[in-house]
Amino acid sequence: MLPTEYRLRRREDFATAVRRGRRAGRPLLVVHLHSGSTDPHAPRETLSPPRAGFVVSKAVGGAVVRNVVKRRLRHLMRDRVAQLPPGSLVVVRALPGAGDATHAQLARDLDAALQRLLGGGAR
């Protein structure tokens, strides 16, 4: 499970990531990334840790399916949060096909989206 200090909770943080961040779309999900402060003179300890939030609408499925998708995404982000720059905000929005996807398919799409956003992939 993703530790509490790495979770987005405030509406303003979600809005900042979605409106001001970069976006990478995949067949099962869309990832929005808003990078944190990039001041090279600021001590690393003053930056907040990267935080992630998840949006899973009713289009994905019923309540049980949505909760399963959210749990899978939180579990996947736990292993990937170390790749993110300090202070960054990430919002992962599940698309309707995510309800029928396997854990491996969600992992593949999340990895591809993060790689593209972090500068490792082509369009």
PDB file of C-alpha atoms in Angstrom:
ATOM      1  CA  MET A   1       0.000   0.000   0.000  1.00  0.00           C
ATOM      2  CA  LEU A   2       1.133   3.543  -0.716  1.00  0.00           C
ATOM      3  CA  PRO A   3       2.163   5.271   2.561  1.00  0.00           C
ATOM      4  CA  THR A   4       0.048   8.240   3.672  1.00  0.00           C
ATOM      5  CA  GLU A   5       2.764  10.864   3.119  1.00  0.00           C
ATOM      6  CA  TYR A   6       2.828   9.939  -0.590  1.00  0.00           C
ATOM      7  CA  ARG A   7      -0.931  10.370  -1.175  1.00  0.00           C
ATOM      8  CA  LEU A   8      -2.729  13.343  -2.683  1.00  0.00           C
ATOM      9  CA  ARG A   9      -5.727  14.325  -0.605  1.00  0.00           C
ATOM     10  CA  ARG A  10      -6.594  17.962  -1.334  1.00  0.00           C
ATOM     11  CA  ARG A  11      -8.741  18.984  -4.286  1.00  0.00           C
ATOM     12  CA  GLU A  12      -6.323  21.854  -5.072  1.00  0.00           C
ATOM     13  CA  ASP A  13      -3.440  19.393  -5.456  1.00  0.00           C
ATOM     14  CA  PHE A  14      -5.441  17.254  -7.883  1.00  0.00           C
ATOM     15  CA  ALA A  15      -6.410  20.360  -9.864  1.00  0.00           C
ATOM     16  CA  THR A  16      -2.799  21.584  -9.992  1.00  0.00           C
ATOM     17  CA  ALA A  17      -1.536  18.262 -11.315  1.00  0.00           C
ATOM     18  CA  VAL A  18      -4.265  17.995 -13.951  1.00  0.00           C
ATOM     19  CA  ARG A  19      -4.301  21.621 -15.129  1.00  0.00           C
ATOM     20  CA  ARG A  20      -0.623  22.552 -14.929  1.00  0.00           C
ATOM     21  CA  GLY A  21       1.064  19.193 -15.340  1.00  0.00           C
ATOM     22  CA  ARG A  22       2.070  17.160 -18.354  1.00  0.00           C
ATOM     23  CA  ARG A  23      -0.152  14.297 -19.505  1.00  0.00           C
ATOM     24  CA  ALA A  24       0.531  10.860 -20.933  1.00  0.00           C
ATOM     25  CA  GLY A  25      -2.359   8.722 -22.129  1.00  0.00           C
ATOM     26  CA  ARG A  26      -2.407   4.952 -22.427  1.00  0.00           C
ATOM     27  CA  PRO A  27      -5.257   2.559 -23.321  1.00  0.00           C
ATOM     28  CA  LEU A  28      -6.152   1.872 -19.663  1.00  0.00           C
ATOM     29  CA  LEU A  29      -5.197   5.092 -17.897  1.00  0.00           C
ATOM     30  CA  VAL A  30      -4.056   8.701 -18.165  1.00  0.00           C
ATOM     31  CA  VAL A  31      -1.230   9.988 -15.961  1.00  0.00           C
ATOM     32  CA  HIS A  32      -0.799  13.674 -15.122  1.00  0.00           C
ATOM     33  CA  LEU A  33       2.553  14.823 -13.665  1.00  0.00           C
ATOM     34  CA  HIS A  34       3.279  18.260 -12.226  1.00  0.00           C
ATOM     35  CA  SER A  35       6.959  18.500 -11.318  1.00  0.00           C
ATOM     36  CA  GLY A  36       7.928  20.104  -8.037  1.00  0.00           C
ATOM     37  CA  SER A  37      10.309  22.947  -7.405  1.00  0.00           C
ATOM     38  CA  THR A  38      13.423  22.785  -9.534  1.00  0.00           C
ATOM     39  CA  ASP A  39      15.512  25.330  -7.599  1.00  0.00           C
ATOM     40  CA  PRO A  40      19.053  23.848  -7.560  1.00  0.00           C
ATOM     41  CA  HIS A  41      19.997  25.920  -4.487  1.00  0.00           C
ATOM     42  CA  ALA A  42      17.131  24.689  -2.333  1.00  0.00           C
ATOM     43  CA  PRO A  43      18.126  21.915   0.051  1.00  0.00           C
ATOM     44  CA  ARG A  44      16.599  18.592  -0.907  1.00  0.00           C
ATOM     45  CA  GLU A  45      15.141  18.106   2.574  1.00  0.00           C
ATOM     46  CA  THR A  46      12.848  21.155   2.210  1.00  0.00           C
ATOM     47  CA  LEU A  47      10.963  19.654  -0.733  1.00  0.00           C
ATOM     48  CA  SER A  48       7.925  17.568   0.039  1.00  0.00           C
ATOM     49  CA  PRO A  49       7.945  13.953  -1.095  1.00  0.00           C
ATOM     50  CA  PRO A  50       6.284  13.104  -4.406  1.00  0.00           C
ATOM     51  CA  ARG A  51       2.568  12.501  -3.945  1.00  0.00           C
ATOM     52  CA  ALA A  52       0.095  10.498  -6.021  1.00  0.00           C
ATOM     53  CA  GLY A  53      -3.673  10.498  -6.295  1.00  0.00           C
ATOM     54  CA  PHE A  54      -6.125   8.335  -8.174  1.00  0.00           C
ATOM     55  CA  VAL A  55      -9.359   9.054 -10.031  1.00  0.00           C
ATOM     56  CA  VAL A  56     -11.573   6.080 -10.806  1.00  0.00           C
ATOM     57  CA  SER A  57     -15.035   7.053 -12.088  1.00  0.00           C
ATOM     58  CA  LYS A  58     -18.224   5.034 -12.332  1.00  0.00           C
ATOM     59  CA  ALA A  59     -17.427   4.422 -16.000  1.00  0.00           C
ATOM     60  CA  VAL A  60     -14.819   1.893 -14.815  1.00  0.00           C
ATOM     61  CA  GLY A  61     -17.428  -0.225 -13.047  1.00  0.00           C
ATOM     62  CA  GLY A  62     -19.380  -0.661  -9.853  1.00  0.00           C
ATOM     63  CA  ALA A  63     -18.073   0.174  -6.393  1.00  0.00           C
ATOM     64  CA  VAL A  64     -16.280  -3.140  -5.937  1.00  0.00           C
ATOM     65  CA  VAL A  65     -14.518  -2.895  -9.305  1.00  0.00           C
ATOM     66  CA  ARG A  66     -13.520   0.742  -8.677  1.00  0.00           C
ATOM     67  CA  ASN A  67     -12.042  -0.129  -5.296  1.00  0.00           C
ATOM     68  CA  VAL A  68     -10.089  -3.049  -6.759  1.00  0.00           C
ATOM     69  CA  VAL A  69      -8.667  -0.772  -9.466  1.00  0.00           C
ATOM     70  CA  LYS A  70      -7.711   1.883  -6.883  1.00  0.00           C
ATOM     71  CA  ARG A  71      -5.998  -0.704  -4.673  1.00  0.00           C
ATOM     72  CA  ARG A  72      -4.049  -2.078  -7.635  1.00  0.00           C
ATOM     73  CA  LEU A  73      -2.952   1.392  -8.726  1.00  0.00           C
ATOM     74  CA  ARG A  74      -1.886   2.357  -5.196  1.00  0.00           C
ATOM     75  CA  HIS A  75       0.129  -0.844  -4.939  1.00  0.00           C
ATOM     76  CA  LEU A  76       1.796  -0.194  -8.298  1.00  0.00           C
ATOM     77  CA  MET A  77       2.639   3.420  -7.397  1.00  0.00           C
ATOM     78  CA  ARG A  78       4.250   2.331  -4.121  1.00  0.00           C
ATOM     79  CA  ASP A  79       7.060   0.684  -6.079  1.00  0.00           C
ATOM     80  CA  ARG A  80       7.401   3.582  -8.544  1.00  0.00           C
ATOM     81  CA  VAL A  81       7.216   6.635  -6.268  1.00  0.00           C
ATOM     82  CA  ALA A  82      11.016   6.629  -5.836  1.00  0.00           C
ATOM     83  CA  GLN A  83      11.404   7.412  -9.582  1.00  0.00           C
ATOM     84  CA  LEU A  84       9.512  10.693  -9.215  1.00  0.00           C
ATOM     85  CA  PRO A  85      11.227  14.023  -8.517  1.00  0.00           C
ATOM     86  CA  PRO A  86      10.718  15.419  -4.999  1.00  0.00           C
ATOM     87  CA  GLY A  87       7.708  17.698  -4.682  1.00  0.00           C
ATOM     88  CA  SER A  88       5.959  16.329  -7.762  1.00  0.00           C
ATOM     89  CA  LEU A  89       2.232  15.657  -7.964  1.00  0.00           C
ATOM     90  CA  VAL A  90       0.899  12.683  -9.922  1.00  0.00           C
ATOM     91  CA  VAL A  91      -2.730  11.960 -10.748  1.00  0.00           C
ATOM     92  CA  VAL A  92      -3.577   8.592 -12.298  1.00  0.00           C
ATOM     93  CA  ARG A  93      -7.006   8.535 -13.959  1.00  0.00           C
ATOM     94  CA  ALA A  94      -8.363   5.099 -14.787  1.00  0.00           C
ATOM     95  CA  LEU A  95     -10.216   4.728 -18.082  1.00  0.00           C
ATOM     96  CA  PRO A  96     -13.225   2.401 -18.552  1.00  0.00           C
ATOM     97  CA  GLY A  97     -11.105  -0.561 -19.692  1.00  0.00           C
ATOM     98  CA  ALA A  98      -9.150  -0.575 -16.415  1.00  0.00           C
ATOM     99  CA  GLY A  99     -11.942  -2.472 -14.668  1.00  0.00           C
ATOM    100  CA  ASP A 100     -11.380  -5.537 -16.849  1.00  0.00           C
ATOM    101  CA  ALA A 101      -7.575  -5.251 -16.976  1.00  0.00           C
ATOM    102  CA  THR A 102      -5.170  -7.512 -15.162  1.00  0.00           C
ATOM    103  CA  HIS A 103      -2.592  -6.298 -12.669  1.00  0.00           C
ATOM    104  CA  ALA A 104       0.161  -6.813 -15.274  1.00  0.00           C
ATOM    105  CA  GLN A 105      -1.685  -4.761 -17.900  1.00  0.00           C
ATOM    106  CA  LEU A 106      -2.158  -1.860 -15.472  1.00  0.00           C
ATOM    107  CA  ALA A 107       1.532  -2.069 -14.532  1.00  0.00           C
ATOM    108  CA  ARG A 108       2.585  -1.988 -18.184  1.00  0.00           C
ATOM    109  CA  ASP A 109       0.487   1.089 -18.953  1.00  0.00           C
ATOM    110  CA  LEU A 110       1.568   2.893 -15.782  1.00  0.00           C
ATOM    111  CA  ASP A 111       5.248   2.214 -16.515  1.00  0.00           C
ATOM    112  CA  ALA A 112       4.914   3.409 -20.110  1.00  0.00           C
ATOM    113  CA  ALA A 113       3.143   6.616 -19.071  1.00  0.00           C
ATOM    114  CA  LEU A 114       5.646   7.418 -16.308  1.00  0.00           C
ATOM    115  CA  GLN A 115       8.580   6.710 -18.625  1.00  0.00           C
ATOM    116  CA  ARG A 116       7.177   9.121 -21.185  1.00  0.00           C
ATOM    117  CA  LEU A 117       6.528  11.845 -18.598  1.00  0.00           C
ATOM    118  CA  LEU A 118       9.938  11.501 -16.979  1.00  0.00           C
ATOM    119  CA  GLY A 119      11.693  11.952 -20.321  1.00  0.00           C
ATOM    120  CA  GLY A 120      12.580   8.389 -21.180  1.00  0.00           C
ATOM    121  CA  GLY A 121      10.135   7.739 -23.993  1.00  0.00           C
ATOM    122  CA  ALA A 122       9.176   9.117 -27.359  1.00  0.00           C
ATOM    123  CA  ARG A 123       5.661  10.245 -28.269  1.00  0.00           C
TER     124      ARG A 123
END
